[in-house]
Coordinates of C-alpha atoms and ligand atoms in Angstrom, one line a residue:
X1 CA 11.5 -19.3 -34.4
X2 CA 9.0 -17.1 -36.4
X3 CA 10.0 -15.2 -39.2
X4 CA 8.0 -12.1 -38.8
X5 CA 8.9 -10.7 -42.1
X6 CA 6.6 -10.9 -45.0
X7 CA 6.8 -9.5 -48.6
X8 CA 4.9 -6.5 -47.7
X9 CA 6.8 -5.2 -44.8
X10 CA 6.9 -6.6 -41.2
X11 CA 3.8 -9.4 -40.1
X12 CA 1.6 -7.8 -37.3
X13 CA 1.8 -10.2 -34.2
X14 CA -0.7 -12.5 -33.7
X15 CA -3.9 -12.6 -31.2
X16 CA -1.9 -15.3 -30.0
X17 CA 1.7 -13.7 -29.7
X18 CA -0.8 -10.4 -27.5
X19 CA -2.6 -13.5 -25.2
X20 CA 0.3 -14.7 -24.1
X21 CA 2.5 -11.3 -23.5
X22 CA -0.8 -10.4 -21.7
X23 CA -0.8 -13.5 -19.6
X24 CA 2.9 -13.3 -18.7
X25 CA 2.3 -9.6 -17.7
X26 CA -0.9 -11.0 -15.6
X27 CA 1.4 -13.4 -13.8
X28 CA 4.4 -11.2 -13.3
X29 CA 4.9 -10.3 -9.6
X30 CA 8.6 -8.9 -10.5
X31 CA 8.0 -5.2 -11.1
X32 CA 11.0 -4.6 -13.5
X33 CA 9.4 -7.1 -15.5
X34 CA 5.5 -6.2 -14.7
X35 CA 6.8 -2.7 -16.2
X36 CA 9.1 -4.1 -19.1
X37 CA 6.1 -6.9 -20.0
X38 CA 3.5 -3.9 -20.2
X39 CA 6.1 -1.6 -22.7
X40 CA 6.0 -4.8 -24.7
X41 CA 2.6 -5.5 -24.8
X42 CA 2.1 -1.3 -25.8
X43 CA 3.9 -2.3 -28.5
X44 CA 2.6 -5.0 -30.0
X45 CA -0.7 -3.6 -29.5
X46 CA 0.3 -0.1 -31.0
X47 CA -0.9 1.5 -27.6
X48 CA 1.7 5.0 -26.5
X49 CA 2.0 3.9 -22.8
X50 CA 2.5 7.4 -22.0
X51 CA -1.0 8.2 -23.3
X52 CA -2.7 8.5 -20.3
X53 CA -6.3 8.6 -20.5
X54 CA -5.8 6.8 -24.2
X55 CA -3.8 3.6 -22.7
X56 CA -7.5 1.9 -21.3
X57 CA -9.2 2.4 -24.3
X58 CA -6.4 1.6 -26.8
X59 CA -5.4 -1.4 -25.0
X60 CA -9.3 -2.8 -24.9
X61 CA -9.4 -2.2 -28.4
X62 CA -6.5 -3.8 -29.3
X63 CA -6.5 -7.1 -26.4
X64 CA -9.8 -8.9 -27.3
X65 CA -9.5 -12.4 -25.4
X66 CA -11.4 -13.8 -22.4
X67 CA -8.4 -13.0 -20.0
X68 CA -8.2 -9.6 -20.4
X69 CA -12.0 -9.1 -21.4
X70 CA -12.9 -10.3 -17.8
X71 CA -10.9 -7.8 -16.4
X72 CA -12.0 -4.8 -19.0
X73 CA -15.5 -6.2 -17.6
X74 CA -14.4 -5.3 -13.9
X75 CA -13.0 -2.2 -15.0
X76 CA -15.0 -0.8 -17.0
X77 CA -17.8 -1.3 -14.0
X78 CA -16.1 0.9 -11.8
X79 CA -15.1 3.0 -14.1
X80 CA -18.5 4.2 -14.8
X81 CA -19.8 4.6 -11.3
X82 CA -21.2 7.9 -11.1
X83 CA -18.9 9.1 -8.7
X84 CA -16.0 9.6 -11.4
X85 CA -18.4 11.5 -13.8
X86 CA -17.4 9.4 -17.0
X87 CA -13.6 10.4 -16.3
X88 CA -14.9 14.1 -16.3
X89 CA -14.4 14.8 -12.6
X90 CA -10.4 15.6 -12.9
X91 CA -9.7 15.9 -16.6
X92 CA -6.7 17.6 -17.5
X93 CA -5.5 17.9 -14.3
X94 CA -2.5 16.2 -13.4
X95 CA -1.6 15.0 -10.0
X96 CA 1.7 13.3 -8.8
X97 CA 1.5 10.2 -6.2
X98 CA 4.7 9.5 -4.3
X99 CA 4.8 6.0 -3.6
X100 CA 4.2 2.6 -4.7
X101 CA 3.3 0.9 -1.9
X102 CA -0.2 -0.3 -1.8
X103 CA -1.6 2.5 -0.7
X104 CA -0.1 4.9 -3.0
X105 CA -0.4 2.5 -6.0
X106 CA -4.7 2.2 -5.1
X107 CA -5.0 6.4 -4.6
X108 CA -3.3 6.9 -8.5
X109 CA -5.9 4.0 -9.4
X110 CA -9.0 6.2 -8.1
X111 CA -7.5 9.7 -9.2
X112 CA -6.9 7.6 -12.7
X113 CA -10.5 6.7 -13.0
X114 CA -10.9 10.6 -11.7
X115 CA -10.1 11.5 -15.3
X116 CA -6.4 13.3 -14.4
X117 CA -3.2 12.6 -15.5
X118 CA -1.1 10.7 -13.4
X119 CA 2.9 10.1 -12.8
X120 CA 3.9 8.1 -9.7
X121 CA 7.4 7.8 -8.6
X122 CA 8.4 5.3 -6.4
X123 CA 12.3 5.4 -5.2
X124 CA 12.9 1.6 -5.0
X125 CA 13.8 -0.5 -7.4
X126 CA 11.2 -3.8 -6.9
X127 CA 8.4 -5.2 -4.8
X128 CA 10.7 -7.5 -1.7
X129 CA 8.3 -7.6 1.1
X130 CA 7.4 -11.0 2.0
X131 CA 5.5 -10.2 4.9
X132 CA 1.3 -10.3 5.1
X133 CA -1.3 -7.6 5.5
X134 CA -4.4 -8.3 7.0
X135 CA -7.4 -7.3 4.6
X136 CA -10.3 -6.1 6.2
X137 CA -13.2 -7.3 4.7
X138 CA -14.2 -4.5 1.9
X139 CA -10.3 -4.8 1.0
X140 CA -11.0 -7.6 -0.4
X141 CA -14.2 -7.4 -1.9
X142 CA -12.5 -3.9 -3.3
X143 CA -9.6 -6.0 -4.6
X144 CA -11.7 -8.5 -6.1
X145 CA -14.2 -5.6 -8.3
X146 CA -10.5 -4.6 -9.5
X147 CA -9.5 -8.0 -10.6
X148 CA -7.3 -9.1 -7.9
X149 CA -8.6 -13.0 -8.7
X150 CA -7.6 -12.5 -12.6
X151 CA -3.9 -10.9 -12.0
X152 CA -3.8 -13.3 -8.9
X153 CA -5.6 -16.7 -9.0
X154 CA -5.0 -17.7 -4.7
X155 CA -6.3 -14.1 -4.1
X156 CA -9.0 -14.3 -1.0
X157 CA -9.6 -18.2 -1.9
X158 CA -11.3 -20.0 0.8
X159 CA -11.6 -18.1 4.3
X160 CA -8.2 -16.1 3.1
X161 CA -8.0 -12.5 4.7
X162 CA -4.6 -11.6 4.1
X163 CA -2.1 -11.1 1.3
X164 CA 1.8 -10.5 1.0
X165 CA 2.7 -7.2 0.6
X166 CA 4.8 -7.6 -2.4
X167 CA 2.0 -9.7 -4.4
X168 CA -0.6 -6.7 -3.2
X169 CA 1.7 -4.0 -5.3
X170 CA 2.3 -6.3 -7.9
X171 CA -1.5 -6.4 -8.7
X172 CA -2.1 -2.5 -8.4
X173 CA 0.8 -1.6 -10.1
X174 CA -0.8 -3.4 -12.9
X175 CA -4.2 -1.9 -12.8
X176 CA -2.6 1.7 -12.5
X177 CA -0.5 0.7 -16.1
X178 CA -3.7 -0.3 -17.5
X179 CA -5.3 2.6 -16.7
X180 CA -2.8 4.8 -17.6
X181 CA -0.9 5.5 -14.7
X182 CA 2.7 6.9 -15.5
X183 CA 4.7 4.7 -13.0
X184 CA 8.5 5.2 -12.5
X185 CA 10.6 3.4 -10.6
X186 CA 13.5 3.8 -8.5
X187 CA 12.8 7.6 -8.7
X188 CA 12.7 9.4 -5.5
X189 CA 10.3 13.1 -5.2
X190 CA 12.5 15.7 -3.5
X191 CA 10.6 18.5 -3.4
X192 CA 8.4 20.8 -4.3
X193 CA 9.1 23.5 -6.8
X194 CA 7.3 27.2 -6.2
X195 CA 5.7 28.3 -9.7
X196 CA 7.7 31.4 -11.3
X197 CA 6.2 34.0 -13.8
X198 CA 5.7 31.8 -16.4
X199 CA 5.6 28.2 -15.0
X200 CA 3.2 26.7 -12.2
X201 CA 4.1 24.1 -9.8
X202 CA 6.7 21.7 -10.4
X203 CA 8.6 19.0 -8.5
X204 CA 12.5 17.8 -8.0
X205 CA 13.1 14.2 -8.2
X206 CA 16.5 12.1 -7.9
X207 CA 17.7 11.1 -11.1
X208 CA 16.6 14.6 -12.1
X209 CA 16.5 13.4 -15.7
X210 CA 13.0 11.8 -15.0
X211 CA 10.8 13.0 -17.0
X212 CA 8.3 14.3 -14.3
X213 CA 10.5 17.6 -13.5
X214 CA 9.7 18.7 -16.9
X215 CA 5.7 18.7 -15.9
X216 CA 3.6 21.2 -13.9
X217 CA 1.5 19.5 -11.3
X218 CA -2.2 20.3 -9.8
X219 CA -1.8 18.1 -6.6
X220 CA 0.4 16.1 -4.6
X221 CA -0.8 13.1 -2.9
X222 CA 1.8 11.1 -1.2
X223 CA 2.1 7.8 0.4
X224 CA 5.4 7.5 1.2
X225 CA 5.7 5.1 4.1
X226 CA 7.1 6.2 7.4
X227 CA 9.0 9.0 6.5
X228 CA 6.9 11.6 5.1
X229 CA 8.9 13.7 2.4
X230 CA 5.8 16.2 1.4
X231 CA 6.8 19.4 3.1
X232 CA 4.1 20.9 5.7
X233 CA 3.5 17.9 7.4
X234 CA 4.2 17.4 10.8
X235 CA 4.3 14.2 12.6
X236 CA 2.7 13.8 16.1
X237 CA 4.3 11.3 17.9
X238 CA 2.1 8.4 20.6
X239 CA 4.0 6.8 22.8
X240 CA 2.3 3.8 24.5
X241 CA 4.0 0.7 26.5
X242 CA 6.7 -1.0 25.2
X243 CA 5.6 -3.0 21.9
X244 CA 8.5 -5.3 20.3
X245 CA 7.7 -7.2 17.4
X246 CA 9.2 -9.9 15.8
X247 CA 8.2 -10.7 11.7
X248 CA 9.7 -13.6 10.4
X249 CA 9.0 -15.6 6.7
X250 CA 9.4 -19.3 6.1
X251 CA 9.6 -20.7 3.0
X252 CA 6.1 -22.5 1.9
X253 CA 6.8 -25.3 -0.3
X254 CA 2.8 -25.8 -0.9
X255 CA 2.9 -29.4 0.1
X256 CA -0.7 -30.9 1.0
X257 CA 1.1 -31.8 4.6
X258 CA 1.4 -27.6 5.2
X259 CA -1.4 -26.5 3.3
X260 CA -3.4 -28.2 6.3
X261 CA -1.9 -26.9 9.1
X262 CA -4.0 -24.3 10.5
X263 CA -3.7 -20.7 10.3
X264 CA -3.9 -18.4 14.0
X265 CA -5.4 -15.2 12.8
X266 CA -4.4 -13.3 16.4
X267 CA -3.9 -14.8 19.6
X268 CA -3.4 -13.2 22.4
X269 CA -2.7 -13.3 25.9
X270 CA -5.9 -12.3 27.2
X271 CA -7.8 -15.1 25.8
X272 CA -5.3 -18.0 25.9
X273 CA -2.9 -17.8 28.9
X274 CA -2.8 -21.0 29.0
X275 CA -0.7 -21.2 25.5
X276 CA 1.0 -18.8 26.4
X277 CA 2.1 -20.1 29.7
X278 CA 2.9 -23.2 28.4
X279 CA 5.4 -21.6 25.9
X280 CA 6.8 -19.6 28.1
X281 CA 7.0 -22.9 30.6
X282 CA 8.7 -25.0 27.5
X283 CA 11.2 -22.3 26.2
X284 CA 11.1 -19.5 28.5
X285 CA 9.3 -17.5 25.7
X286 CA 7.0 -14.7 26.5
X287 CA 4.8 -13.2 23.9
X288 CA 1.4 -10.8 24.4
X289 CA 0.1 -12.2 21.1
X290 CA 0.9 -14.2 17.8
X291 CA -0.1 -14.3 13.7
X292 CA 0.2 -17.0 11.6
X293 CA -0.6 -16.4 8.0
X294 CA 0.1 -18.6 5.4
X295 CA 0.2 -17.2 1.8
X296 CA 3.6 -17.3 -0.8
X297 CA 5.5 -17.8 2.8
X298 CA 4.5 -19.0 6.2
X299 CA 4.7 -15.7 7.8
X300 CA 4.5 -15.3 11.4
X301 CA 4.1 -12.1 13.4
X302 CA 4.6 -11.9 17.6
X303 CA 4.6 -9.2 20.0
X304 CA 7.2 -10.9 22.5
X305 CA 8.2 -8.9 26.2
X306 CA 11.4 -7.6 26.9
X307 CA 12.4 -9.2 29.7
X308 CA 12.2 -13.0 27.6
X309 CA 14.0 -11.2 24.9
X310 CA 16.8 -10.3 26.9
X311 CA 16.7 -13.8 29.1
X312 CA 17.0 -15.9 25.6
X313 CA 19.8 -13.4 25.0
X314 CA 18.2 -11.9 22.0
X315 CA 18.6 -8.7 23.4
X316 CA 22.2 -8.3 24.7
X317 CA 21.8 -5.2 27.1
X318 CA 18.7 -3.9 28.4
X319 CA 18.2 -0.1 28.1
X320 CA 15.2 2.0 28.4
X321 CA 15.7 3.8 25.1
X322 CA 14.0 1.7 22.3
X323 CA 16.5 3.1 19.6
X324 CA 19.6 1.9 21.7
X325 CA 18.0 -1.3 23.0
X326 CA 17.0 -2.4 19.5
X327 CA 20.5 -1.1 17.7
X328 CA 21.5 -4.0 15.4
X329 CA 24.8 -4.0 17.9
X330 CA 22.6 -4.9 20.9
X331 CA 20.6 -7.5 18.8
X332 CA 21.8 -11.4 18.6
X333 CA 20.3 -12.6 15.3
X334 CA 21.2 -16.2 15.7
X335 CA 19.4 -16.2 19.5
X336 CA 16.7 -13.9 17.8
X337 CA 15.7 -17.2 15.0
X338 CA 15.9 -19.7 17.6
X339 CA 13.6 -17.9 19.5
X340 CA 11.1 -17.0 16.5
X341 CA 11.5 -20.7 15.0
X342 CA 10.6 -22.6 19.0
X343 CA 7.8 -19.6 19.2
X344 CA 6.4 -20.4 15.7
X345 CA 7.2 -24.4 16.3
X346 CA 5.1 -24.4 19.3
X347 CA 2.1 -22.6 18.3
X348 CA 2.0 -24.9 15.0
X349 CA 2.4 -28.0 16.8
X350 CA 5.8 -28.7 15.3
X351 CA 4.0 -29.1 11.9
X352 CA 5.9 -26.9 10.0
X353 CA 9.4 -27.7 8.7
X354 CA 10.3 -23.9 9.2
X355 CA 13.1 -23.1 6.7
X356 CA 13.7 -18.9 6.5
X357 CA 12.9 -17.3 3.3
X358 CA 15.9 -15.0 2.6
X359 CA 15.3 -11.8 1.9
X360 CA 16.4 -9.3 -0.8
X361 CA 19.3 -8.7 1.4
X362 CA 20.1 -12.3 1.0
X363 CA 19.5 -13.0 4.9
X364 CA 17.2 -14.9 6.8
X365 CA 13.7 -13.3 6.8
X366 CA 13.0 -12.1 10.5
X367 CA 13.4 -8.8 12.1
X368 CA 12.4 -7.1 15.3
X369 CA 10.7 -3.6 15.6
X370 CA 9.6 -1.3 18.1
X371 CA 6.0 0.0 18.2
X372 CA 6.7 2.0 21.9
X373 CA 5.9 5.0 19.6
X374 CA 3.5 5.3 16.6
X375 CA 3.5 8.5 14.5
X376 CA 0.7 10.1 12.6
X377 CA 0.3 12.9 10.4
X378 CA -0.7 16.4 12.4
X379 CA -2.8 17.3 9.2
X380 CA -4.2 15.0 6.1
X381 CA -3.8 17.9 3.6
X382 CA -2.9 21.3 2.6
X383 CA -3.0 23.9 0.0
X384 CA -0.7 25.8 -0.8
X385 CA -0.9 29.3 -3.5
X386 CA 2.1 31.1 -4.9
X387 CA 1.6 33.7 -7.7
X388 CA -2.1 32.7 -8.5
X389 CA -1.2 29.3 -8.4
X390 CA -2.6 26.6 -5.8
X391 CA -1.6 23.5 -5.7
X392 CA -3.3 20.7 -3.5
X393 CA -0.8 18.6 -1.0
X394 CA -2.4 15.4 0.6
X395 CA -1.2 12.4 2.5
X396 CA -2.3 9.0 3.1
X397 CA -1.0 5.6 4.4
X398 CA 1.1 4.7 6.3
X399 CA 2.3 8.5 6.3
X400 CA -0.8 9.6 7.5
X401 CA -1.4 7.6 10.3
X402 CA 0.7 4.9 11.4
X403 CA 0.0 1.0 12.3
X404 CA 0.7 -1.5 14.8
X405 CA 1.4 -4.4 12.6
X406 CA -0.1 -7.3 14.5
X407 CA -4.0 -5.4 14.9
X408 CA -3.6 -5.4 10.6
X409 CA -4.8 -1.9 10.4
X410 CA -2.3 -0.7 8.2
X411 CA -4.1 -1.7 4.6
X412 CA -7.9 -0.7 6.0
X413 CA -7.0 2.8 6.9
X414 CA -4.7 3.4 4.1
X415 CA -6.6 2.4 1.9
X416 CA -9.7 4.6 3.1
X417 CA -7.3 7.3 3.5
X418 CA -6.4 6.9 0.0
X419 CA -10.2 7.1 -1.1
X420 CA -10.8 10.2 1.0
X421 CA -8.1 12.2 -0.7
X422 CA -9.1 11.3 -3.9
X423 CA -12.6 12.8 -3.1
X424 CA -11.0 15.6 -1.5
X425 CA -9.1 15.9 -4.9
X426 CA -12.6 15.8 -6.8
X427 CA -13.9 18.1 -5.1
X428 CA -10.9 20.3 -5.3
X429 CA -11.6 20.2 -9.1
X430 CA -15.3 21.0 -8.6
X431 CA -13.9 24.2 -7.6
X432 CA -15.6 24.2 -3.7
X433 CA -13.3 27.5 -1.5
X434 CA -10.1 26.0 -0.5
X435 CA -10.7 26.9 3.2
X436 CA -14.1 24.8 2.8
X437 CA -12.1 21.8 1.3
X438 CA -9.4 21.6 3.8
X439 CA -12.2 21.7 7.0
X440 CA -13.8 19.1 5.2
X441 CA -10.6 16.8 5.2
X442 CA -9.4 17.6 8.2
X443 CA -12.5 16.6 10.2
X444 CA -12.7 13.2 8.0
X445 CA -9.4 12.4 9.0
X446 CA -10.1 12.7 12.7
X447 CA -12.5 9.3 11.8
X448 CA -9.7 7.4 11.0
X449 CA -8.0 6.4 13.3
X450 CA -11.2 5.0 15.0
X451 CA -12.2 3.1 11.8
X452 CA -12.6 -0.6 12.3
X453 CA -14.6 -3.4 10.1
X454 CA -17.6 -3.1 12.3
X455 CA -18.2 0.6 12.2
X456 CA -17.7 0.9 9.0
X457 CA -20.5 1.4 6.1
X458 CA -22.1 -2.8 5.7
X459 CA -22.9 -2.1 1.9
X460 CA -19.1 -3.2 1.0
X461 CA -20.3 -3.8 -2.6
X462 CA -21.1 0.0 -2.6
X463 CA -17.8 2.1 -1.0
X464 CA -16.5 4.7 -3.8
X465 CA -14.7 7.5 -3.2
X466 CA -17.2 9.5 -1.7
X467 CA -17.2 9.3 2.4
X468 CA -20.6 8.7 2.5
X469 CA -20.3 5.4 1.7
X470 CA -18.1 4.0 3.9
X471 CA -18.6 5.9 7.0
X472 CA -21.8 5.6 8.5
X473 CA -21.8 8.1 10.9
X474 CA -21.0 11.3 9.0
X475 CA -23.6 13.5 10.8
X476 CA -21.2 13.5 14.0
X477 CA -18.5 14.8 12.3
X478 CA -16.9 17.4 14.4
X479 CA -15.2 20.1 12.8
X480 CA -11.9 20.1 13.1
X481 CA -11.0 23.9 14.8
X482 CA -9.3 26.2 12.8
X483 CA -7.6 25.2 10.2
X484 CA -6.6 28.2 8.2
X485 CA -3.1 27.3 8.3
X486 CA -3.6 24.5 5.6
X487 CA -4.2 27.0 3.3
X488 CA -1.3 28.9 2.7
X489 CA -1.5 31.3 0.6
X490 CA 0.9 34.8 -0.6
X491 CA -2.4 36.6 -1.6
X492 CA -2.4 39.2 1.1
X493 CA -6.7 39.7 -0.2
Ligands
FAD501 P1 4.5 1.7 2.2 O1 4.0 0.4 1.9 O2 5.6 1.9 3.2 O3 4.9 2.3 0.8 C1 5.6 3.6 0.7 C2 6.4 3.6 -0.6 O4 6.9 4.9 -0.8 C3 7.6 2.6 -0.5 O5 7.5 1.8 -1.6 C4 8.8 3.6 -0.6 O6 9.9 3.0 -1.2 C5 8.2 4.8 -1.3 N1 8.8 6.1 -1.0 C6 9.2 6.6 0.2 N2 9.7 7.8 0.0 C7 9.7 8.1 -1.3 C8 10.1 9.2 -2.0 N3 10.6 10.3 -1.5 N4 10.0 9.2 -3.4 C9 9.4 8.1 -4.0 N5 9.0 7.0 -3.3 C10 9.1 7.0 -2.0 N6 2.2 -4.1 8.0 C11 1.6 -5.2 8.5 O7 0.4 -5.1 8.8 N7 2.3 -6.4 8.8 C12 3.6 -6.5 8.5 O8 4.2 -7.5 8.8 C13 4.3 -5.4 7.9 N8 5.6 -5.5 7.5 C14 6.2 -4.4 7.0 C15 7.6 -4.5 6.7 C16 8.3 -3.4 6.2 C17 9.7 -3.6 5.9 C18 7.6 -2.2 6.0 C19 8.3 -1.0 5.5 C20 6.2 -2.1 6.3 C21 5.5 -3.2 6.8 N9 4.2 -3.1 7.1 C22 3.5 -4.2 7.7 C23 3.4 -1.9 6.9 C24 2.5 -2.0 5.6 O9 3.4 -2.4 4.6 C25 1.8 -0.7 5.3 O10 0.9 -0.4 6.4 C26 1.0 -0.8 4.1 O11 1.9 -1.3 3.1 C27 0.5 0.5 3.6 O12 1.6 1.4 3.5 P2 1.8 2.6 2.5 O13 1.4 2.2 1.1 O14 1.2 3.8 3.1 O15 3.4 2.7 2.6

């Protein structure tokens, strides 16, 4: 043990006491302890971590070795890309992101480096999802310019193009802390709160004693999964065929014997009936496609048809209501791992020894979910005026515009969606007519949801904020109709 007290008060920590918090904070995936680690490292480093804009500086000043020099080096690079006007663009402005899920987490990075002052609230408690996201390619060479590699040495290694989920946040949660990024957890936003006489607009959060309810907010940007809690809103619903997926993780003990066993990065029925007819032949399994990633798990997603679901008695009753037929009473979870472990077994060649990963529930990692109906967003922002106040509402993610897990769009259009409302947020600052702004939006967020890899911008090295580039073919932008209802407003004038 080190005694840390000298005759002349307390002994400063060491470089090497700062190098090694820093390096357990880099290698943290737990986000209690991502968040607890960075507090510490405040500390010893004398930075306030609820400095905001002061946290990058102070902590670059104060952390000096290679490790988080090579990151500063990545930062600082982005940082001063035009686009962000040497932090100018947003300063002073503070915006609240709901959400710490990777999209949320990489719109508070941009809206950081934006110059404003940002809390995010995120209702859970930790980072538990195993499962894998496909990264389009400028994900990862966007991850990588962030430091991805440094907080996460297997990032992208090799032919790599996906991550797990959990590992994703646990990187950008630590880029937003660097940068400044107010990050509370297991708070949940409520509400909105309409400005009164002397206050402008606030928020309600559960516990109410976070210390966001105290502040007055510019803009709202919110990537909160699923269920969309901004108010203003509306979700459009597309049905399509029915789609049942199964996800299931296996625990990956990094032997050399697994490390070799190839990955399938989609199959699907189309192109290889004859693996698929052989399955179904061998176990009476049906499937329309299958993913095999392997990253901290083996993690294996299927879309599998009904009618083999029901005959391997995963599904005990058939009925033509999704909700119903996929109740947790109609599901048989032991038939539904036998059928996930022969699928996965089969299409790996038996080469896997296939143990489930529990968990944070404690259970066995698999699941079935119903695609039959995506939603999406009816509108990617708003703003909103009460008593000469405006504030700016915006949505991205999976909010915005909902995936269909096996394609792996969910990451490459949340995270563009993320990038377009923090432009539309810069430009909101920049002070362009609210009715102008939300057109603007609107008819970027029709692009969306035909964004793949190969129309997008090739110049991956180059994608900021700013649509143009990314999106290639701007000059057919339609405008979106009228859209004078995103700006709602109690100024009769
Ligand atoms: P999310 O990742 O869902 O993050 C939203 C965050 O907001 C969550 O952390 C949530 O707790 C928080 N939140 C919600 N409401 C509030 C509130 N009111 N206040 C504060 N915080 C709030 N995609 C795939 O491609 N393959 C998969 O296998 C796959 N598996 C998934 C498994 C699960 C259980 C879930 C939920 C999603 C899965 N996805 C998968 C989807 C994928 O995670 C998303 O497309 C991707 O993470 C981008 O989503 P997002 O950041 O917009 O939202």
């Amino acid at each position: 043990e080190v005694d840390n007290r000298g005759e002349n008060g307390p002994i400063q920590p060491t470089d090497g006491d700062r190098d090694r918090l820093f390096a357990q904070f880099s290698e943290a995936t737990d986000l209690d302890q991502i968040v607890s680690l960075f507090r510490e490292l405040c500390q010893e480093t004398q930075v306030d971590p609820d400095g905001y804009e002061s946290v990058y500086p102070s902590l670059k000043a104060g952390l000096t070795a290679w490790k988080p020099l090579s990151i500063w080096e990545l930062l600082d690079a982005r940082a001063e890309l035009g686009v962000y006007e040497t932090q100018n663009a947003c300063r002073g402005r503070r915006v609240l992101v709901v959400g710490a899920g990777p999209v949320g987490l990489r719109m508070a990075i941009e809206v950081a480096l934006l110059g404003a002052r940002v809390d995010l609230v995120e209702k859970r408690s930790g980072f538990s999802r195993n499962n894998s996201l496909h990264l389009w390619p400028f994900l990862i060479t966007d991850l990588r310019n962030l430091g991805a590699k440094k907080f996460y040495g297997r990032f992208a290694t090799g032919s790599l193009d996906h991550i797990c989920i959990r590992i994703l946040q646990s990187i950008l949660v630590k880029v937003c802390l660097i940068l400044g990024v107010r990050v509370h957890v297991g708070v949940t936003f409520s509400s909105l709160v309409e400005p009164t006489a002397s206050t402008g607009w606030r928020v309600s959060t559960q516990p109410p004693s976070c210390p966001v309810n105290t502040l007055e907010f510019d803009a709202v940007l919110a990537a909160d999964g699923k269920k969309n809690s901004l108010p203003g809103f509306k979700l459009k619903e597309f049905r399509a065929k029915l789609a049942l997926a199964i996800t299931a993780n296996f625990v990956n003990g990094n032997t050399q014997h697994e490390n070799s066993v190839p990955e399938i990065s989609g199959v699907s029925y189309v192109y290889r009936m004859d693996f698929f007819n052989s399955l179904s032949e061998k176990y009476g399994i049906e499937l329309e496609n299958i993913v095999y990633y392997k990253s901290e798990t083996h993690y294996f997603v299927m879309t599998a048809k009904k009618p083999s679901l029901l005959k391997k008695g995963v599904l005990k009753k058939d009925y033509n209501d999704p909700k119903q037929l996929l109740s947790p009473s109609n599901i048989d979870t032991t038939a539904l791992k036998k059928y996930t472990v022969e699928a996965a077994d089969f299409s790996t060649e038996g080469a896997l020894p296939l143990t489930f990963l529990k968990n944070d529930r404690g259970e066995d990692d698999v699941a079935l979910f119903d695609f039959t109906s995506l939603f999406a967003s009816e509108n990617a922002a708003r703003i909103v005026e009460r008593k000469g106040r405006r504030i700016l509402l915006c949505v991205a993610g999976d909010s915005l515009n909902e995936p269909f897990w096996p394609t792996g769009s969910g990451c490459g259009r949340g995270f563009l969606g993320a990038f377009d409302a923090a432009w539309m947020l810069k430009r909101y600052c920049g002070g362009i007519s609210p009715l102008e702004l939300v057109e603007e939006r609107e008819a970027l967020f029709y692009l969306l949801p035909q964004t793949t890899p190969e129309r997008l911008g090739k110049n991956l090295t180059g994608y900021t904020i700013d649509p143009k580039t990314r999106y290639p073919n701007l000059s057919e932008l339609v405008p979106p109709g009228d859209v004078s209802h995103l700006y709602d407003t109690d100024n009769p004038s």
